[in-house]
Coordinates of C-alpha atoms in Angstrom, one line a residue:
M1 CA -27.4 -63.1 -72.3
T2 CA -26.2 -62.8 -69.0
A3 CA -28.4 -60.4 -66.7
P4 CA -27.4 -56.8 -65.6
K5 CA -25.8 -56.2 -62.3
V6 CA -26.6 -53.9 -59.6
L7 CA -25.0 -53.0 -56.5
V8 CA -27.5 -51.1 -53.9
S9 CA -24.2 -49.4 -51.7
D10 CA -26.6 -47.5 -49.3
K11 CA -29.4 -48.4 -47.5
L12 CA -32.7 -49.0 -49.5
S13 CA -35.5 -50.8 -48.2
E14 CA -36.0 -54.9 -49.2
T15 CA -39.0 -53.8 -51.1
A16 CA -36.5 -51.4 -53.5
V17 CA -34.1 -54.7 -53.9
Q18 CA -36.8 -57.0 -53.9
I19 CA -37.8 -55.3 -57.3
F20 CA -34.1 -55.5 -59.2
R21 CA -34.8 -59.3 -57.7
D22 CA -38.1 -60.0 -59.3
R23 CA -37.2 -58.1 -62.6
G24 CA -34.3 -60.8 -63.2
I25 CA -31.7 -57.8 -62.2
D26 CA -29.0 -59.8 -60.5
V27 CA -28.5 -57.7 -57.4
D28 CA -25.9 -57.5 -54.3
F29 CA -27.0 -55.6 -51.6
L30 CA -24.4 -53.8 -49.3
P31 CA -25.8 -51.2 -47.8
D32 CA -22.4 -50.4 -46.5
V33 CA -19.8 -50.4 -48.4
G34 CA -20.8 -46.9 -49.9
K35 CA -19.0 -45.6 -47.0
D36 CA -15.9 -47.6 -47.9
K37 CA -14.5 -45.7 -51.0
E38 CA -11.6 -48.5 -51.3
K39 CA -13.6 -51.5 -52.0
L40 CA -16.1 -49.8 -53.4
A41 CA -13.6 -48.7 -56.6
E42 CA -12.5 -52.6 -55.0
I43 CA -15.9 -54.1 -56.6
I44 CA -17.7 -51.3 -58.8
G45 CA -16.0 -52.8 -61.8
E46 CA -17.9 -55.4 -62.0
Y47 CA -21.9 -54.1 -62.0
D48 CA -24.1 -52.3 -64.9
G49 CA -26.3 -50.0 -62.5
L50 CA -25.5 -48.5 -59.0
A51 CA -28.0 -47.8 -56.4
I52 CA -27.3 -45.1 -53.8
R53 CA -28.3 -42.9 -51.1
S54 CA -26.5 -39.8 -50.4
A55 CA -24.0 -41.7 -48.4
T56 CA -22.0 -43.5 -51.4
K57 CA -19.5 -40.4 -53.4
V58 CA -19.3 -41.5 -57.1
T59 CA -16.2 -39.9 -57.4
P60 CA -13.7 -40.0 -60.6
S61 CA -11.8 -41.8 -59.2
I62 CA -14.2 -44.2 -58.8
L63 CA -16.1 -44.2 -61.9
E64 CA -12.7 -45.3 -63.1
H65 CA -12.6 -48.8 -61.9
A66 CA -16.3 -48.7 -63.3
H67 CA -15.4 -50.7 -66.3
K68 CA -19.4 -52.0 -67.3
L69 CA -21.5 -49.3 -65.3
K70 CA -23.8 -47.8 -67.2
V71 CA -26.5 -46.0 -64.3
V72 CA -26.1 -44.6 -61.2
G73 CA -30.0 -44.1 -59.7
R74 CA -29.5 -41.9 -56.8
A75 CA -33.2 -42.3 -54.1
G76 CA -34.0 -38.8 -53.6
I77 CA -33.6 -36.0 -55.5
G78 CA -30.0 -34.3 -54.4
T79 CA -27.1 -35.3 -56.7
D80 CA -24.5 -32.8 -54.9
N81 CA -22.5 -36.7 -54.1
V82 CA -22.1 -37.7 -57.4
D83 CA -20.0 -36.2 -60.0
K84 CA -22.1 -35.7 -63.3
E85 CA -19.5 -34.3 -65.8
A86 CA -16.9 -37.4 -64.7
A87 CA -20.3 -40.2 -65.1
S88 CA -21.0 -38.5 -68.3
K89 CA -17.8 -38.3 -70.1
K90 CA -17.6 -42.0 -68.9
G91 CA -21.0 -42.7 -70.7
V92 CA -22.7 -43.4 -67.4
I93 CA -26.4 -41.8 -66.7
V94 CA -27.4 -40.5 -63.6
M95 CA -31.3 -40.5 -62.4
N96 CA -32.6 -39.2 -59.8
T97 CA -36.1 -39.7 -58.3
P98 CA -37.5 -35.7 -58.8
F99 CA -41.3 -36.4 -56.8
G100 CA -41.1 -39.0 -54.2
N101 CA -40.1 -36.3 -51.2
M102 CA -42.7 -33.3 -52.9
I103 CA -45.1 -34.2 -50.2
T104 CA -43.3 -35.0 -47.0
T105 CA -41.3 -31.7 -47.4
A106 CA -44.6 -29.6 -48.1
E107 CA -46.2 -31.1 -44.5
H108 CA -42.7 -30.3 -42.2
A109 CA -43.0 -26.4 -44.4
I110 CA -46.5 -26.1 -43.0
A111 CA -45.1 -28.0 -39.3
M112 CA -42.4 -25.4 -39.0
M113 CA -44.6 -22.8 -39.4
F114 CA -47.2 -24.0 -37.3
A115 CA -44.5 -25.1 -34.4
C116 CA -42.8 -21.0 -35.2
A117 CA -47.1 -19.6 -34.5
R118 CA -47.4 -21.3 -31.3
Q119 CA -43.9 -21.2 -30.2
I120 CA -44.3 -25.2 -29.9
P121 CA -40.4 -25.8 -29.3
E122 CA -40.5 -23.4 -26.6
A123 CA -43.3 -24.0 -24.8
S124 CA -42.4 -27.6 -24.5
A125 CA -39.4 -27.3 -23.7
S126 CA -40.2 -24.8 -20.5
T127 CA -42.6 -27.9 -19.8
H128 CA -40.3 -30.5 -19.5
A129 CA -38.2 -28.5 -17.1
G130 CA -41.4 -28.2 -14.8
K131 CA -42.4 -24.3 -14.8
W132 CA -45.9 -23.1 -15.9
E133 CA -45.6 -20.5 -18.5
K134 CA -48.5 -20.3 -20.2
S135 CA -48.6 -16.4 -20.3
K136 CA -45.6 -16.5 -22.0
F137 CA -46.1 -18.5 -24.9
M138 CA -49.0 -16.2 -26.8
G139 CA -48.7 -17.8 -30.3
V140 CA -50.9 -16.5 -33.3
E141 CA -53.6 -17.7 -35.6
L142 CA -53.2 -18.5 -39.1
T143 CA -56.6 -18.6 -40.0
G144 CA -57.4 -15.6 -41.9
K145 CA -53.2 -14.9 -42.4
T146 CA -51.9 -13.8 -45.8
L147 CA -48.1 -17.0 -46.5
G148 CA -46.5 -15.3 -49.6
V149 CA -45.0 -18.3 -50.6
I150 CA -41.9 -17.8 -53.2
G151 CA -41.9 -20.6 -55.6
A152 CA -45.2 -22.0 -56.2
G153 CA -43.1 -25.4 -58.5
N154 CA -44.7 -29.1 -57.3
I155 CA -43.9 -28.2 -53.2
G156 CA -44.8 -24.8 -53.2
G157 CA -47.6 -25.8 -55.1
I158 CA -48.5 -28.4 -52.4
V159 CA -48.0 -25.8 -49.5
C160 CA -50.2 -23.7 -51.5
D161 CA -53.3 -26.4 -51.3
R162 CA -52.3 -26.9 -47.5
A163 CA -52.4 -23.3 -46.8
R164 CA -55.6 -23.1 -48.0
G165 CA -57.1 -25.7 -46.1
L166 CA -55.6 -23.9 -43.8
K167 CA -58.6 -21.0 -44.4
M168 CA -55.0 -18.4 -44.7
K169 CA -55.3 -16.4 -47.7
V170 CA -52.4 -17.6 -50.5
V171 CA -50.1 -14.8 -52.5
A172 CA -47.2 -16.7 -54.6
Y173 CA -44.3 -15.2 -56.4
D174 CA -43.3 -17.2 -59.4
P175 CA -42.1 -15.9 -62.9
F176 CA -43.0 -19.4 -64.2
L177 CA -46.6 -19.4 -63.1
S178 CA -49.8 -18.2 -65.4
E179 CA -52.2 -16.3 -64.2
E180 CA -54.0 -19.7 -66.0
K181 CA -52.0 -21.8 -63.7
A182 CA -52.8 -19.5 -60.3
G183 CA -56.6 -19.3 -60.9
K184 CA -56.6 -23.2 -60.8
M185 CA -54.5 -23.7 -57.3
Q186 CA -56.8 -20.7 -56.4
V187 CA -54.0 -18.6 -55.0
E188 CA -52.8 -14.9 -56.1
K189 CA -49.7 -14.4 -58.1
V190 CA -48.1 -11.6 -57.5
E191 CA -45.4 -9.6 -60.2
D192 CA -43.6 -8.0 -57.7
L193 CA -41.4 -9.9 -55.0
D194 CA -41.8 -6.0 -53.0
D195 CA -45.5 -6.6 -53.8
L196 CA -45.8 -10.4 -51.6
L197 CA -42.7 -9.3 -49.1
K198 CA -44.8 -5.9 -47.5
R199 CA -48.5 -8.2 -47.3
A200 CA -47.3 -11.3 -46.3
D201 CA -47.6 -12.5 -41.9
F202 CA -45.7 -16.1 -43.3
I203 CA -43.3 -16.3 -46.0
T204 CA -42.2 -19.7 -47.0
L205 CA -39.7 -20.5 -49.6
H206 CA -39.5 -23.0 -52.0
V207 CA -36.9 -22.1 -54.7
P208 CA -33.7 -24.5 -55.9
L209 CA -30.5 -22.4 -55.1
T210 CA -29.7 -20.6 -58.4
D211 CA -27.7 -17.7 -59.3
Q212 CA -31.1 -15.8 -59.2
T213 CA -32.4 -17.4 -56.5
R214 CA -29.4 -16.8 -54.2
N215 CA -30.4 -14.7 -51.1
I216 CA -33.3 -13.8 -52.5
L217 CA -34.8 -12.2 -49.4
S218 CA -31.4 -10.1 -48.7
K219 CA -30.9 -8.1 -46.4
E220 CA -32.6 -5.1 -48.6
N221 CA -35.4 -7.2 -49.4
L222 CA -35.6 -8.4 -45.7
A223 CA -36.4 -4.9 -44.2
K224 CA -39.5 -4.5 -46.9
T225 CA -41.3 -6.8 -45.0
K226 CA -44.7 -6.5 -43.1
K227 CA -43.4 -6.3 -39.3
G228 CA -43.7 -9.2 -36.9
V229 CA -43.6 -11.2 -40.7
R230 CA -42.2 -14.9 -40.0
I231 CA -39.6 -16.7 -42.4
I232 CA -39.7 -20.5 -43.4
N233 CA -37.3 -22.1 -44.9
C234 CA -37.2 -25.8 -46.0
A235 CA -36.4 -25.2 -49.4
R236 CA -32.5 -24.5 -49.8
G237 CA -29.8 -22.5 -47.9
G238 CA -28.6 -19.8 -49.0
L239 CA -31.9 -18.3 -49.9
V240 CA -32.1 -15.9 -46.5
D241 CA -29.5 -13.7 -45.5
E242 CA -29.4 -15.9 -42.6
A243 CA -26.9 -12.9 -40.3
A244 CA -29.7 -9.7 -41.2
L245 CA -33.1 -11.8 -40.5
A246 CA -31.2 -12.9 -36.9
E247 CA -30.5 -8.8 -36.5
L248 CA -34.0 -8.2 -37.4
I249 CA -35.8 -11.1 -35.5
K250 CA -33.3 -9.4 -32.3
S251 CA -34.9 -5.9 -33.1
G252 CA -38.3 -7.4 -33.4
H253 CA -39.3 -6.2 -37.2
V254 CA -39.4 -10.0 -38.0
A255 CA -41.5 -12.0 -34.8
G256 CA -39.7 -15.6 -35.7
A257 CA -38.4 -18.1 -37.9
A258 CA -38.9 -22.2 -38.8
F259 CA -35.7 -23.1 -40.4
D260 CA -34.4 -26.2 -41.5
V261 CA -31.8 -25.5 -44.4
F262 CA -28.9 -23.4 -43.6
A263 CA -26.1 -22.2 -46.1
E264 CA -23.7 -24.0 -44.4
E265 CA -24.3 -27.7 -43.5
P266 CA -24.2 -29.6 -40.9
A267 CA -24.6 -26.6 -39.3
K268 CA -22.4 -26.6 -36.0
E269 CA -23.4 -22.2 -35.6
N270 CA -25.3 -19.5 -37.2
P271 CA -26.7 -16.7 -36.5
L272 CA -29.8 -17.9 -36.0
F273 CA -29.2 -21.1 -33.1
D274 CA -30.9 -19.4 -29.6
L275 CA -33.1 -17.2 -30.7
P276 CA -36.3 -16.2 -29.0
N277 CA -39.1 -17.7 -31.6
V278 CA -36.6 -19.5 -33.9
V279 CA -37.5 -22.8 -34.6
C280 CA -34.6 -25.1 -36.0
T281 CA -34.7 -28.7 -37.5
P282 CA -31.4 -30.5 -39.4
H283 CA -33.1 -30.7 -43.0
L284 CA -36.0 -33.2 -42.5
G285 CA -37.5 -32.6 -45.2
A286 CA -37.3 -35.7 -47.2
S287 CA -36.8 -37.4 -43.7
T288 CA -40.4 -39.4 -43.2
S289 CA -40.2 -43.7 -43.5
E290 CA -42.8 -42.8 -46.8
A291 CA -40.5 -40.8 -48.8
Q292 CA -38.5 -42.8 -48.7
E293 CA -39.7 -46.2 -48.9
N294 CA -41.1 -44.2 -51.7
V295 CA -37.8 -43.1 -53.4
A296 CA -36.3 -46.4 -53.4
L297 CA -38.8 -47.9 -55.0
Q298 CA -39.0 -45.3 -57.5
V299 CA -35.4 -46.1 -58.2
A300 CA -35.1 -49.7 -58.6
E301 CA -38.1 -49.5 -61.2
Q302 CA -36.0 -46.8 -63.2
M303 CA -32.8 -48.6 -63.0
S304 CA -34.7 -51.9 -63.8
D305 CA -36.5 -50.1 -66.9
Y306 CA -33.3 -48.7 -68.4
L307 CA -30.7 -51.4 -68.0
L308 CA -34.2 -53.9 -68.9
T309 CA -35.9 -52.2 -72.1
G310 CA -33.0 -49.1 -72.3
A311 CA -36.4 -46.9 -71.3
V312 CA -34.9 -43.2 -69.4
Q313 CA -36.5 -41.1 -67.2
N314 CA -35.7 -39.2 -64.9
A315 CA -31.9 -38.7 -66.5
L316 CA -29.9 -35.8 -65.4
N317 CA -27.2 -35.8 -67.7
M318 CA -28.5 -37.7 -71.0
P319 CA -31.4 -37.3 -73.4
S320 CA -34.2 -39.4 -74.4
V321 CA -32.9 -40.7 -77.5
T322 CA -32.2 -43.8 -79.1
A323 CA -28.7 -45.0 -79.5
E324 CA -29.1 -45.0 -83.5
E325 CA -30.7 -41.3 -83.2
A326 CA -28.1 -40.2 -80.4
K327 CA -25.3 -39.8 -83.3
V328 CA -26.8 -37.2 -85.5
M329 CA -28.6 -35.5 -82.6
G330 CA -26.2 -35.6 -80.2
P331 CA -25.3 -31.7 -81.8
W332 CA -29.0 -30.3 -82.4
I333 CA -29.7 -31.0 -79.0
K334 CA -27.3 -29.6 -77.5
L335 CA -28.2 -26.5 -79.8
A336 CA -31.8 -26.6 -78.6
D337 CA -30.3 -26.8 -74.8
H338 CA -28.3 -23.5 -76.3
L339 CA -31.3 -21.4 -77.5
G340 CA -33.5 -22.7 -74.4
S341 CA -30.6 -21.8 -71.9
F342 CA -30.3 -18.1 -73.8
I343 CA -34.6 -17.5 -73.1
G344 CA -34.6 -19.1 -69.4
Q345 CA -31.8 -16.4 -68.5
M346 CA -33.3 -13.4 -70.7
T347 CA -37.1 -14.6 -69.3
D348 CA -37.7 -13.6 -65.7
E349 CA -41.7 -13.2 -66.3
A350 CA -44.7 -15.5 -66.2
I351 CA -44.1 -17.3 -69.7
K352 CA -47.4 -18.3 -71.5
A353 CA -46.6 -20.3 -74.3
I354 CA -43.4 -21.7 -75.9
N355 CA -43.5 -22.0 -79.7
I356 CA -40.7 -24.1 -81.7
L357 CA -40.0 -23.9 -85.5
Y358 CA -38.3 -26.6 -86.8
D359 CA -37.0 -26.1 -90.0
G360 CA -35.1 -28.2 -93.5
E361 CA -32.3 -30.9 -91.7
A362 CA -34.1 -30.4 -88.0
A363 CA -37.6 -30.8 -89.1
T364 CA -36.9 -34.4 -89.7
M365 CA -35.3 -35.7 -86.1
N366 CA -37.3 -36.6 -83.0
L367 CA -38.6 -33.5 -82.4
E368 CA -40.3 -34.4 -79.0
A369 CA -36.3 -35.1 -77.7
L370 CA -35.3 -31.6 -79.2
N371 CA -38.6 -30.1 -77.7
C372 CA -37.3 -31.9 -74.0
S373 CA -34.1 -30.4 -74.1
L374 CA -34.7 -27.1 -75.8
I375 CA -37.6 -26.8 -72.6
A376 CA -35.8 -28.1 -70.3
G377 CA -32.9 -25.2 -70.6
I378 CA -35.9 -22.9 -70.5
M379 CA -36.8 -24.3 -67.0
K380 CA -33.3 -24.4 -65.8
S381 CA -33.0 -21.1 -65.3
V382 CA -34.7 -21.6 -62.5
N383 CA -34.9 -24.7 -61.3
P384 CA -31.4 -26.5 -62.2
E385 CA -32.8 -30.6 -61.0
V386 CA -35.4 -30.0 -64.8
N387 CA -33.9 -32.8 -66.8
M388 CA -35.3 -33.9 -70.5
V389 CA -37.7 -36.0 -68.9
S390 CA -39.4 -33.6 -66.4
A391 CA -39.2 -30.6 -68.2
P392 CA -42.4 -31.3 -70.3
M393 CA -44.2 -32.4 -66.8
V394 CA -43.2 -28.9 -65.0
A395 CA -44.2 -26.5 -67.9
R396 CA -47.7 -28.4 -67.8
E397 CA -47.9 -28.4 -64.4
R398 CA -47.4 -24.3 -64.8
G399 CA -50.0 -23.8 -67.7
I400 CA -47.4 -23.2 -70.4
K401 CA -48.5 -24.3 -73.8
I402 CA -46.2 -25.6 -76.3
S403 CA -46.6 -25.6 -79.6
T404 CA -44.7 -27.4 -82.5
T405 CA -44.0 -26.4 -86.3
N406 CA -41.9 -28.0 -89.1
Q407 CA -41.0 -27.0 -91.9
E408 CA -39.3 -28.0 -94.8
Q409 CA -35.9 -26.9 -95.7
S410 CA -36.8 -22.2 -96.2
G411 CA -33.4 -20.8 -96.2
A412 CA -29.8 -20.5 -97.0
F413 CA -29.1 -23.2 -93.8
E414 CA -30.4 -27.1 -94.5
G415 CA -31.9 -27.2 -91.5
Y416 CA -32.6 -24.6 -88.0
I417 CA -34.6 -23.9 -84.9
K418 CA -36.3 -21.1 -83.7
V419 CA -38.4 -21.0 -80.5
T420 CA -40.0 -17.8 -79.2
V421 CA -41.4 -17.3 -76.2
V422 CA -44.8 -15.4 -75.0
T423 CA -44.8 -14.1 -71.9
E424 CA -47.4 -11.1 -70.7
K425 CA -45.6 -8.1 -72.0
R426 CA -43.7 -10.0 -74.9
E427 CA -42.4 -12.1 -77.6
R428 CA -38.6 -13.2 -77.4
S429 CA -37.5 -15.2 -80.5
I430 CA -33.8 -16.7 -80.8
A431 CA -32.2 -19.4 -84.0
G432 CA -29.8 -21.4 -84.5
T433 CA -28.2 -23.6 -86.4
V434 CA -26.0 -26.7 -86.3
F435 CA -22.9 -26.2 -88.9
S436 CA -20.5 -28.6 -90.6
D437 CA -18.3 -28.6 -87.6
G438 CA -21.5 -29.8 -85.7
K439 CA -20.9 -26.6 -83.4
P440 CA -23.9 -25.4 -81.9
R441 CA -24.0 -21.1 -84.2
F442 CA -26.8 -18.8 -82.7
I443 CA -27.7 -17.3 -86.2
Q444 CA -31.1 -14.9 -85.0
I445 CA -32.2 -13.1 -82.1
K446 CA -35.0 -10.7 -81.7
G447 CA -35.0 -11.1 -86.1
I448 CA -31.5 -9.2 -86.2
N449 CA -29.2 -11.9 -88.0
I450 CA -26.0 -12.8 -86.4
D451 CA -23.8 -16.1 -86.7
A452 CA -22.3 -16.3 -83.1
E453 CA -21.0 -19.7 -81.4
V454 CA -21.9 -20.8 -78.0
G455 CA -19.6 -20.4 -75.4
A456 CA -19.7 -21.4 -71.9
H457 CA -19.3 -17.8 -70.8
M458 CA -21.0 -14.7 -72.5
L459 CA -22.2 -11.0 -72.4
Y460 CA -25.1 -10.0 -74.8
T461 CA -26.1 -6.2 -74.9
T462 CA -29.0 -4.4 -76.9
N463 CA -28.6 -0.6 -77.9
N464 CA -29.2 2.3 -81.0
D465 CA -27.0 1.5 -83.9
E466 CA -24.2 4.2 -83.1
P467 CA -20.5 4.6 -82.9
G468 CA -18.3 3.7 -80.4
I469 CA -20.1 0.8 -79.3
I470 CA -17.1 -2.1 -80.5
G471 CA -14.6 0.5 -79.0
A472 CA -16.5 0.8 -74.9
L473 CA -17.2 -3.0 -75.2
G474 CA -14.0 -3.7 -75.9
N475 CA -12.1 -1.1 -74.2
T476 CA -14.0 -2.5 -71.3
M477 CA -13.1 -6.0 -71.3
G478 CA -9.8 -5.4 -71.8
R479 CA -9.5 -2.9 -68.6
N480 CA -11.6 -5.6 -66.6
G481 CA -8.4 -8.6 -67.8
V482 CA -11.8 -10.0 -70.1
N483 CA -10.3 -11.8 -73.1
I484 CA -12.8 -12.3 -76.0
A485 CA -13.0 -15.1 -77.8
N486 CA -15.7 -13.8 -80.6
F487 CA -17.2 -10.9 -80.6
T488 CA -20.6 -10.7 -83.0
L489 CA -22.3 -8.2 -83.5
G490 CA -26.1 -7.3 -85.9
R491 CA -28.7 -4.4 -86.4
K492 CA -32.2 -3.8 -88.2
D493 CA -31.7 -0.9 -89.5
A494 CA -28.6 1.7 -89.1
G495 CA -29.1 3.6 -86.8
G496 CA -32.2 1.3 -85.2
E497 CA -32.2 -1.3 -82.9
A498 CA -28.5 -3.4 -82.6
I499 CA -27.5 -6.3 -80.5
A500 CA -23.4 -7.8 -79.8
L501 CA -23.1 -11.1 -77.9
L502 CA -19.2 -11.7 -76.7
Y503 CA -17.7 -14.4 -76.4
V504 CA -15.9 -14.3 -73.6
D505 CA -13.0 -16.9 -71.7
E506 CA -14.0 -15.6 -68.0
P507 CA -17.2 -14.6 -66.6
V508 CA -17.9 -10.9 -66.6
S509 CA -17.7 -9.2 -63.2
A510 CA -20.4 -7.0 -61.5
E511 CA -17.9 -4.3 -62.2
A512 CA -17.3 -4.3 -65.7
R513 CA -20.8 -4.7 -66.3
A514 CA -21.4 -1.0 -64.4
Q515 CA -18.9 0.8 -66.2
L516 CA -20.8 -0.5 -69.6
A517 CA -23.7 1.5 -68.0
E518 CA -21.8 4.2 -67.1
T519 CA -21.0 4.7 -70.3
G520 CA -24.8 5.6 -71.6
L521 CA -24.8 3.4 -74.6
F522 CA -26.4 0.4 -73.9
N523 CA -30.2 -0.5 -73.2
Q524 CA -29.9 -4.3 -71.5
I525 CA -26.5 -5.8 -70.3
K526 CA -26.7 -9.5 -69.5
P527 CA -24.5 -12.5 -68.5
L528 CA -25.2 -15.4 -69.6
Q529 CA -23.4 -18.9 -69.0
F530 CA -24.0 -22.5 -71.2
D531 CA -23.2 -25.6 -70.2
V532 CA -21.3 -26.3 -73.6
A533 CA -19.4 -29.8 -71.7

């Protein structure tokens, strides 16, 4: 049997390359070829695996030549340099190493906080210039100060731990952080972001950039902060309104800032540049020799495992399912993802428990894979990097209890999946099945029976059952040029609670949603997006 062949097209350590050799894999180490698109396209057809960092761009044109390629392994978290949709269509697994640089990034955030608190960069530059401006650089202590952590997941959790070691009081805002988990972390969980903003002496961000987190520190939210606050962002550019922050620094409301990431990178110009007590670094969060070595070793092990045994770890575009299961389970895995995505997009509170019911045909399948897909669907609403492998771990780290029940066929459908999420305030449930055409359907929301095909763009509304709802939805969509592909209604009782689920051809704008709200007919109006590829 011919040994699998791997190309390392970026600068991985020799130790990582040796892992491939030791596992019996034929490896070519060409660390500069990733920058040469023509050369890469010329030779990629020879390889079963491609190990990369950020320099190699795995584009559709490269994949067209990748006739044997089975897996792309990214040594690091970000996979923006890989066209995952094209890779999926080609049948190529895309893996990353999401946990290799957590400590390094957390330590950089702590270092940036120290630098900002003591004005270290400016003091250093002044001293190098032959000045002795001791009185100019009056700093503040971290001991006893309140650190507000936005996002208490993997990296944010490490920052919380380090900050407690510095004798800081830590308050955390994270809708997916349970009270139980917060207690174990010895941090105070706040339900309202405004509470954190008005109390924190330092604010550090540790969330991914999503529709929910984009501009989370907006001009309005920054204005709510405590006078003299210092802002640290080592997570993602776009989380903070940089222009508004610059104005608040100039006014004296914000005492300083430390940024490792920016809305536009490479950052050649930025409103924060040249401002007093603003520390800026060029996206160095993961830039330590230890982190770079860790992710290189991890990607080599993961790729070797897959190529030799079929085991899948940290795959971003493939479920943990055997080839035999995939043909039957594919639509059900997609359904599980859609159900989780619905729940995730609808829930903005800490989740205490996820209860999953498998009925009939669904109960006979690989429930672990279905669970992973469903949980990943929920978690991706706050962290797009979560995948089927990492989702259960993320849920456990957040203290979420997961229970699974399977039963024989009990209704009109040959099988279905129902998920119920429990928070401090409510329970939310949705059920779905797969029809004979292989397409997932939503069949029940909040106990109300429906039959809704899942589309990329949807609009969910709740209302009291009364005349005028269909007209209001149809007329508003028409005025705003939104075409309705499918329209599903459901109610509990005449005159009682009712829901509508619209499958539309394009996203429903904020203006259109505002027009619906102005009618006074709707209790809830929520745009939804689903990955139906």
